[in-house]
CSV table of C-alpha atoms in Angstrom, one decimal:
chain,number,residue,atom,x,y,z
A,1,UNK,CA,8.1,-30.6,47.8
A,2,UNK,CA,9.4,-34.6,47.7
A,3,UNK,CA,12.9,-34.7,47.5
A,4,UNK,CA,15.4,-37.6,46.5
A,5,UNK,CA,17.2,-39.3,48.9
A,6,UNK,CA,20.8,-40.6,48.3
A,7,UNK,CA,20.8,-44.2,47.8
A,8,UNK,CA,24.3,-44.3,48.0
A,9,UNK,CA,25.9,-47.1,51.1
A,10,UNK,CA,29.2,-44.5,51.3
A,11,UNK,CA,28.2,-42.1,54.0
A,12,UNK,CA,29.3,-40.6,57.0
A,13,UNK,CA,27.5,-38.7,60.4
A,14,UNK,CA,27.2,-35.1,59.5
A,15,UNK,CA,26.2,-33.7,63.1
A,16,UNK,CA,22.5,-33.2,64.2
A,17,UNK,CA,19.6,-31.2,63.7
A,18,UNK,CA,18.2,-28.4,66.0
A,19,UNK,CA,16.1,-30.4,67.5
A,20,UNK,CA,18.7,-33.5,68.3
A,21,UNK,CA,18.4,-35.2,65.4
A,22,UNK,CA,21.5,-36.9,63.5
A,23,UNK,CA,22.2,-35.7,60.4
A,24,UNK,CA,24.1,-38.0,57.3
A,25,UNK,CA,26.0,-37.0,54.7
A,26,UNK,CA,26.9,-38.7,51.2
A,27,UNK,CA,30.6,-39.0,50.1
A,28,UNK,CA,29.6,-39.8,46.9
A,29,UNK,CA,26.6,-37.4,45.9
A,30,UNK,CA,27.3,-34.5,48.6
A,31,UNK,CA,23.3,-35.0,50.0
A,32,UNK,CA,22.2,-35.0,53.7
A,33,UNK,CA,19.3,-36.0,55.7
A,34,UNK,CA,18.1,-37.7,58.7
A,35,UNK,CA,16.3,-40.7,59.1
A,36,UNK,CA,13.2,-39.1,59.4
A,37,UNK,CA,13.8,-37.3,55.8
A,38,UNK,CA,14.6,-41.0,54.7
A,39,UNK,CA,11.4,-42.3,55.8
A,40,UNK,CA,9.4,-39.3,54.5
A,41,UNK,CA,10.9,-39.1,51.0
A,42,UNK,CA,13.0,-36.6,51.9
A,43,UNK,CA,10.5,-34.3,53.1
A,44,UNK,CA,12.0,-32.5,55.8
A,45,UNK,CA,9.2,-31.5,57.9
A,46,UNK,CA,10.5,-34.2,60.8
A,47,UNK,CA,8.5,-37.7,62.1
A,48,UNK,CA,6.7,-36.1,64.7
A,49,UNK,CA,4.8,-33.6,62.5
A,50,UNK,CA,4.5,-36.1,59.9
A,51,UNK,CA,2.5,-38.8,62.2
A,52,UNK,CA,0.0,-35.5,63.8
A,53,UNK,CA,-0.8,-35.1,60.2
A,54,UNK,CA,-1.7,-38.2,59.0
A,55,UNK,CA,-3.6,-38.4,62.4
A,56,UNK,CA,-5.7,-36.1,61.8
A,57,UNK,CA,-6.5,-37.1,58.0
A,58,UNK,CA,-7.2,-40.6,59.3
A,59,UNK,CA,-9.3,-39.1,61.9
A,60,UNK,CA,-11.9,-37.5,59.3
A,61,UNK,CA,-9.9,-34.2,59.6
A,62,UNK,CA,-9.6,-32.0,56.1
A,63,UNK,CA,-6.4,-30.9,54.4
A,64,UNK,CA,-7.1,-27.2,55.2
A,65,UNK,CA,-7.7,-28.0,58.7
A,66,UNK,CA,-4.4,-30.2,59.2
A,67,UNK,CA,-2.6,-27.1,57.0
A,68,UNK,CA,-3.5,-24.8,60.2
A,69,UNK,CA,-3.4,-26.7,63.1
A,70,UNK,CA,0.0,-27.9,62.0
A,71,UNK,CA,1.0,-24.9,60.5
A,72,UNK,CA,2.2,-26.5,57.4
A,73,UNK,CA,1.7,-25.4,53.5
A,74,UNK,CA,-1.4,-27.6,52.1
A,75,UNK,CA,0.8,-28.9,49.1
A,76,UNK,CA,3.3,-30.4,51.6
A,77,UNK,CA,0.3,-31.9,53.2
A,78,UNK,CA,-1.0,-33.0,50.0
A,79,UNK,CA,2.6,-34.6,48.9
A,80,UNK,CA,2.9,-36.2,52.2
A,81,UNK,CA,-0.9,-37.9,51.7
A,82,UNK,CA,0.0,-39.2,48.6
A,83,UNK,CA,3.6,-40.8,49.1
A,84,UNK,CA,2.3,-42.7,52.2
A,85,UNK,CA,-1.6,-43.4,50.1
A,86,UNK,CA,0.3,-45.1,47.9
A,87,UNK,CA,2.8,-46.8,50.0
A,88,UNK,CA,-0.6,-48.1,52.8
A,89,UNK,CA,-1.7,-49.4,49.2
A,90,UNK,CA,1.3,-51.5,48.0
A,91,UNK,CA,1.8,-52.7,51.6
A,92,UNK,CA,-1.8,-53.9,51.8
A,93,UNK,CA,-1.8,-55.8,48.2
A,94,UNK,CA,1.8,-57.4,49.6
A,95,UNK,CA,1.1,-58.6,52.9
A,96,UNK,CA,-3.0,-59.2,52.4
A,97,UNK,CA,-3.3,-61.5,49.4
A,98,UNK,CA,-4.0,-65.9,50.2
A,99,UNK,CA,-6.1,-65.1,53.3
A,100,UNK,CA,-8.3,-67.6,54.7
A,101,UNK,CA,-11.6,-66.2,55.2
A,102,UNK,CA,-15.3,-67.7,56.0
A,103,UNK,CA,-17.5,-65.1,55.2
A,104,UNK,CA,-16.9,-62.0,53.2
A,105,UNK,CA,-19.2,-59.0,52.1
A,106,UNK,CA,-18.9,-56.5,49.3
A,107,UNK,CA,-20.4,-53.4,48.6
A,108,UNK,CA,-19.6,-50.0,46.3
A,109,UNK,CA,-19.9,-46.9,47.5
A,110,UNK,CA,-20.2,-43.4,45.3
A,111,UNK,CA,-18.5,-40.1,45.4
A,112,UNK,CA,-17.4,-37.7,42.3
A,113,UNK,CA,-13.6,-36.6,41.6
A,114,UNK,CA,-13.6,-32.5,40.4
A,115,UNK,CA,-17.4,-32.6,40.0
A,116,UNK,CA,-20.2,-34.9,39.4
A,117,UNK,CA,-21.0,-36.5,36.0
A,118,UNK,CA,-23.7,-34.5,34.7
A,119,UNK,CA,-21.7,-31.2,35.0
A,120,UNK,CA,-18.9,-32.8,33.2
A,121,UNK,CA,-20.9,-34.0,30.4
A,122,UNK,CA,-22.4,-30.4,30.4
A,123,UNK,CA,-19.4,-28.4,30.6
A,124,UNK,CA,-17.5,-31.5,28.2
A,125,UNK,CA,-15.0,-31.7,30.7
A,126,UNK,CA,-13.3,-35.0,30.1
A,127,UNK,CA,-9.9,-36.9,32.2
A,128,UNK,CA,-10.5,-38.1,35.6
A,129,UNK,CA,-13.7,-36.5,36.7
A,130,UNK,CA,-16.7,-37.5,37.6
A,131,UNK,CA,-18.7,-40.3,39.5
A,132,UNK,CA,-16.3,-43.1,40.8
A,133,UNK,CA,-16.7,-45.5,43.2
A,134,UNK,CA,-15.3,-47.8,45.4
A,135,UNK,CA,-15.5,-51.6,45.5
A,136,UNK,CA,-14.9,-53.1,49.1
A,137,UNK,CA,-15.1,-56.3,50.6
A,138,UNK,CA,-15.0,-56.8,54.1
A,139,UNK,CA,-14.9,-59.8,56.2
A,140,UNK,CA,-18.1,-60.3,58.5
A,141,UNK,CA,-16.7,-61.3,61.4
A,142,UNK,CA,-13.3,-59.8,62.3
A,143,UNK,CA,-13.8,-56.8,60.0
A,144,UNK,CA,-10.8,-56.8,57.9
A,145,UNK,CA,-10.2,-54.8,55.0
A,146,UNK,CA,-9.4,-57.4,52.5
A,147,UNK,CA,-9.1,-55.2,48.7
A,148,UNK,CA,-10.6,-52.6,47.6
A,149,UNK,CA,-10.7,-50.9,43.9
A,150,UNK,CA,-11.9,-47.7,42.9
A,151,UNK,CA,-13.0,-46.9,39.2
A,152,UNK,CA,-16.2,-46.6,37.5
A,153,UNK,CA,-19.4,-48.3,38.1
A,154,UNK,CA,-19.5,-51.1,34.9
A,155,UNK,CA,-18.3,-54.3,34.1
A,156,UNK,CA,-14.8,-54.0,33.4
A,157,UNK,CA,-14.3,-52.4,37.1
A,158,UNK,CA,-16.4,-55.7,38.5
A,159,UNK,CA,-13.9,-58.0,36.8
A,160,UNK,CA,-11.2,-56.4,37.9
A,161,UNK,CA,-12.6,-55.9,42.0
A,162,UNK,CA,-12.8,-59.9,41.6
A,163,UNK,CA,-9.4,-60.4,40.2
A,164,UNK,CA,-8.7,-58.8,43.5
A,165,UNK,CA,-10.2,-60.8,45.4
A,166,UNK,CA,-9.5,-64.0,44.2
A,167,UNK,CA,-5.5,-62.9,44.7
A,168,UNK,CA,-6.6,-62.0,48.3
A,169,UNK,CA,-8.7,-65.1,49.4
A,170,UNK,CA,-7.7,-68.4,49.6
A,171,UNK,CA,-10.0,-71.5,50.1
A,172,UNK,CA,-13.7,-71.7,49.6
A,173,UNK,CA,-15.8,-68.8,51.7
A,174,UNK,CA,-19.7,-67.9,51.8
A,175,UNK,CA,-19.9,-64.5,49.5
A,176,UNK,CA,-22.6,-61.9,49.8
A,177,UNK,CA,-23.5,-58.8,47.7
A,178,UNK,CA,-26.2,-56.5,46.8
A,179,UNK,CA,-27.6,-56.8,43.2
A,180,UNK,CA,-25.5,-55.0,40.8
A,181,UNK,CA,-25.4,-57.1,37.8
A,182,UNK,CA,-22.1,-57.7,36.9
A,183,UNK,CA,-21.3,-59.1,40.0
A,184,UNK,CA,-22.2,-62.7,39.0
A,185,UNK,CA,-20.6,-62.6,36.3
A,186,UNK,CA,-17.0,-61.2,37.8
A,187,UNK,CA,-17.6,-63.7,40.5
A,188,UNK,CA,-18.1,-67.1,38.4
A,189,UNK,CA,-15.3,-66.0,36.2
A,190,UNK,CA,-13.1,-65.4,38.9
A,191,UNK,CA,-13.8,-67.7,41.6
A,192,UNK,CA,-16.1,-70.0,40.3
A,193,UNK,CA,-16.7,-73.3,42.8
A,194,UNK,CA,-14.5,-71.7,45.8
A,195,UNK,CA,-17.5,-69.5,46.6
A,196,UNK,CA,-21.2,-69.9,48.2
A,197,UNK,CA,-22.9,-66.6,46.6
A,198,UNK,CA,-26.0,-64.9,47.5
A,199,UNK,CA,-27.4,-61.6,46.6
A,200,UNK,CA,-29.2,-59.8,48.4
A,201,UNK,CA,-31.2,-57.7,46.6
A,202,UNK,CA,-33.4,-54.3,47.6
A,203,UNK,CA,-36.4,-52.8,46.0
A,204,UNK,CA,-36.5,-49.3,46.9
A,205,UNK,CA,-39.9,-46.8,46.8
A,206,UNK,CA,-39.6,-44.4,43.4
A,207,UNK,CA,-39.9,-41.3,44.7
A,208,UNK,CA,-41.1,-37.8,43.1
A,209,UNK,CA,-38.3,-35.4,41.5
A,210,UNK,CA,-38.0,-33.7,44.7
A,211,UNK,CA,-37.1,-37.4,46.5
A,212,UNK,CA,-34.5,-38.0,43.7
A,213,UNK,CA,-32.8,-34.8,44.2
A,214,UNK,CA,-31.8,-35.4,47.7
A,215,UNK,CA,-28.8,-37.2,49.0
A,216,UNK,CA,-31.1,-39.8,51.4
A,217,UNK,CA,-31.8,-43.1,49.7
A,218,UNK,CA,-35.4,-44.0,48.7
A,219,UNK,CA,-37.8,-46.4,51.0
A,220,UNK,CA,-37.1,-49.8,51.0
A,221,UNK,CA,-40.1,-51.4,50.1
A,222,UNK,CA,-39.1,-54.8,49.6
A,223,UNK,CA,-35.6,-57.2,50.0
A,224,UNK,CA,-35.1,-60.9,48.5
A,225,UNK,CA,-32.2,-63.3,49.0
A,226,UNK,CA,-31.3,-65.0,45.9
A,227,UNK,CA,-28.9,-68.0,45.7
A,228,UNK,CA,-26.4,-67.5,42.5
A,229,UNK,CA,-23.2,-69.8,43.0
A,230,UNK,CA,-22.7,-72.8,45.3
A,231,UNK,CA,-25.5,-73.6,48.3
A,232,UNK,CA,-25.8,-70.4,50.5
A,233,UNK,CA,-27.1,-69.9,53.5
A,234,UNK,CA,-30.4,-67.7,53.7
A,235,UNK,CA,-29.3,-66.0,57.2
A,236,UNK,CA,-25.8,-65.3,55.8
A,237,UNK,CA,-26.8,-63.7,52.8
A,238,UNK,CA,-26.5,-60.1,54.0
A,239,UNK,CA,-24.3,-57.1,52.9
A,240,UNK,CA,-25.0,-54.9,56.5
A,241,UNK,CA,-21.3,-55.3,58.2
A,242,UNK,CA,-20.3,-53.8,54.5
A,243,UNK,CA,-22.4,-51.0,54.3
A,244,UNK,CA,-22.0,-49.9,58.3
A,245,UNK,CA,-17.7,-49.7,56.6
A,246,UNK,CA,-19.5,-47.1,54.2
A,247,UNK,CA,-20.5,-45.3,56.9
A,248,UNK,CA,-16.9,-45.6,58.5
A,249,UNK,CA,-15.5,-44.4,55.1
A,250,UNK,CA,-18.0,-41.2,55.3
A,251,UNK,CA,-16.7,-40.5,58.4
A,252,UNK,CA,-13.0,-40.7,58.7
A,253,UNK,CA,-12.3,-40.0,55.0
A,254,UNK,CA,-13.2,-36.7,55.3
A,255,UNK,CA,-13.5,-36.2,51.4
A,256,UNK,CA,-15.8,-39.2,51.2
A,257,UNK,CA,-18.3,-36.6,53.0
A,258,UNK,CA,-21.2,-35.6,51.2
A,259,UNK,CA,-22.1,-31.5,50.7
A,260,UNK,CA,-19.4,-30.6,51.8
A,261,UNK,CA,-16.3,-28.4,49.9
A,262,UNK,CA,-14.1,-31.7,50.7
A,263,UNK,CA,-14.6,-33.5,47.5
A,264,UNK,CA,-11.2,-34.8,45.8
A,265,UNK,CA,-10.0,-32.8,43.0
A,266,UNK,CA,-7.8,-35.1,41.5
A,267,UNK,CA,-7.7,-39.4,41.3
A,268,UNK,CA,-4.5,-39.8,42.7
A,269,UNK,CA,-5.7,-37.8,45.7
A,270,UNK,CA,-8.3,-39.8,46.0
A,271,UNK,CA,-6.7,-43.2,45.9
A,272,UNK,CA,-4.0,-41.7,48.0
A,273,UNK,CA,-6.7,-41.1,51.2
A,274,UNK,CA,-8.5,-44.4,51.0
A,275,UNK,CA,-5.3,-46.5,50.7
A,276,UNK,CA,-4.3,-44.3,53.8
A,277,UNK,CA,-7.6,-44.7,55.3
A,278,UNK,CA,-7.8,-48.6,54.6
A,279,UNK,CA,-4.6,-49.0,56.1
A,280,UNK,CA,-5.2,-46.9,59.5
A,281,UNK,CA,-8.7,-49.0,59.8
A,282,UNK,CA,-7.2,-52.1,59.6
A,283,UNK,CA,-4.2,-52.0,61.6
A,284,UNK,CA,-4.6,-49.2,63.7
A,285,UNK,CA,-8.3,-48.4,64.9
A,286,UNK,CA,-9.2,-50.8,68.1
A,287,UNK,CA,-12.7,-51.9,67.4
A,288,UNK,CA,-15.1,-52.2,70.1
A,289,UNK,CA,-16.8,-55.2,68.7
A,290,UNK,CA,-13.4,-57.2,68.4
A,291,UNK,CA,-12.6,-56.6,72.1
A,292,UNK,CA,-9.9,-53.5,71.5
A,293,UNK,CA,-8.3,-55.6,69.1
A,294,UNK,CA,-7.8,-54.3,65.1
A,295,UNK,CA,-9.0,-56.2,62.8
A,296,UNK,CA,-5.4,-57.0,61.3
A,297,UNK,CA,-4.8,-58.5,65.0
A,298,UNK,CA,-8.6,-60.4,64.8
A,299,UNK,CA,-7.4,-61.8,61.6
A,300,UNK,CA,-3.9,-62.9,63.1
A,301,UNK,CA,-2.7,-60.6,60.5
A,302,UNK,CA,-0.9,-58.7,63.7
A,303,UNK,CA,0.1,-59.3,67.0
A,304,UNK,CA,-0.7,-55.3,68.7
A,305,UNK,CA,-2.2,-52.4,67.4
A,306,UNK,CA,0.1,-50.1,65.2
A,307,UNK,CA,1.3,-46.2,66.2
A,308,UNK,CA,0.6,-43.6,63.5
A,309,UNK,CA,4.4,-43.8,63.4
A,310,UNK,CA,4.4,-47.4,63.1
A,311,UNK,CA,2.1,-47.3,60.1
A,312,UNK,CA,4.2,-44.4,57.9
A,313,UNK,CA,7.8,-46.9,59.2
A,314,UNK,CA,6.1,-50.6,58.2
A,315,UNK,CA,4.7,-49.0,54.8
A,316,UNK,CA,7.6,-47.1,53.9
A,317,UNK,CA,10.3,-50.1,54.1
């Protein structure tokens, strides 16, 4: 359980921990920690177990799983996910927003919170259930992370993806998406003449009942390139770099997987693991195509690649 920490400045050294760690006291309040209890919320399960765990989350790894190998109870696990989910996210909206950019990709990618929508229209189960996704938009050549916003699929979620993205960009950039319809919309409204947007837009093969049950996409039959702000370029109209990060996402967010017992239960577990996700792929993960470099470091966002411990430290200040 997240405990408050004193945020009192009248304190004094109150000896160390078993394993060597100094301990502080409050004159005021009467509370003690450490620093690592200070960093973590006051959760006392120490740094060092802290940064294996969120290792292993950002390494596609499941709550259960990081429960046993670390020998930890799942809701500590659970609290810990969220308090540094939501901190990745905070950091990320701070320190990424007016970035230059030349050529940026988004996408949306699906997964259900509880269970899908169908059985929660069945069973009239109503709050924050059913089919969300996530809106992403990368940047195509040094594969930054720029925003990201999950909700439902419709227009109000669109607009406010943009509104994102206008905060996060700065200058004019070549855009690219795949043919939802709102997106031209959300785009002219929100960045108007500081973008060059394509869509590129696929006709897929409409398969029998059998096709449409299965998780594999239908045939594409057929892809066009249509111009819809600005003069884009035909060969940069493309949305591939984005969808090969849904496959990243898939991966290392292990309840991003599909038919699997992983799914979120709850939103704010769900948020909490992509912000954390997010955060790990853009300023810890060394990517092959950017030399061993991150893509914060690509973007001259960052000068080395981050530590798990770095990343709970630099979000939590």
């Amino acid at each position: 359980m997240i405990m408050a920490v004193c945020q009192h400045e009248n304190c004094k050294r109150n000896g160390t921990t078993r394993t060597g760690a100094i301990r502080w006291r409050c004159k005021d309040c009467g509370i003690s920690w450490t620093e690592s209890t200070r960093k973590l919320g006051g959760m006392r399960i120490g740094m060092d177990r802290a940064v294996q765990i969120i290792g292993m989350l950002c390494e596609g790894m499941s709550v259960r799983a990081a429960c046993r190998l670390t020998n930890t109870d799942k809701q500590t696990v659970l609290d810990l996910l969220v308090m540094v989910g939501e901190q990745c996210e905070q950091y990320m909206a701070h320190n990424i927003k007016a970035v230059r950019c030349d050529d940026i990709q988004v996408d949306e990618i699906w997964q259900y919170v509880y269970c899908k929508k169908a059985t929660a229209k069945r069973n009239k189960i109503v709050g924050g259930v059913g089919d969300f996704y996530c809106f992403t938009a990368i940047e195509r050549s040094t594969k930054l992370l720029l925003t990201w916003h999950l909700g439902r699929r419709n227009e109000e979620n669109t607009f406010k993806f943009a509104r994102k993205l206008r905060h996060t960009t700065e200058g004019k950039f070549h855009l690219s998406s795949d043919g939802w319809s709102p997106y031209p919309a959300a785009m002219q409204h929100n960045l108007g003449g500081r973008v060059d947007y394509g869509m590129m837009i696929k006709i897929f093969k409409e398969g029998g009942a059998e096709d449409r049950r299965k998780y594999s996409p239908a045939r594409i039959v057929q892809s066009k390139k249509i111009r819809i702000l600005g003069l884009p370029e035909g060969h940069r109209i493309c949305t591939s770099h984005c969808e090969r990060m849904n496959g990243s996402i898939r991966t290392f967010c292990k309840r991003m997987g599909r038919l699997t017992y992983c799914f979120s239960k709850r939103v704010k577990n769900h948020r909490a693991a992509l912000a954390l996700m997010f955060c790990h792929y853009n300023y810890c993960r060394k990517h092959r195509s950017l030399k061993g470099e991150t893509p914060a470091m690509a973007h001259g966002l960052e000068n080395h690649v981050w530590t798990i411990r770095e990343m709970i430290e630099n979000v939590g200040e």
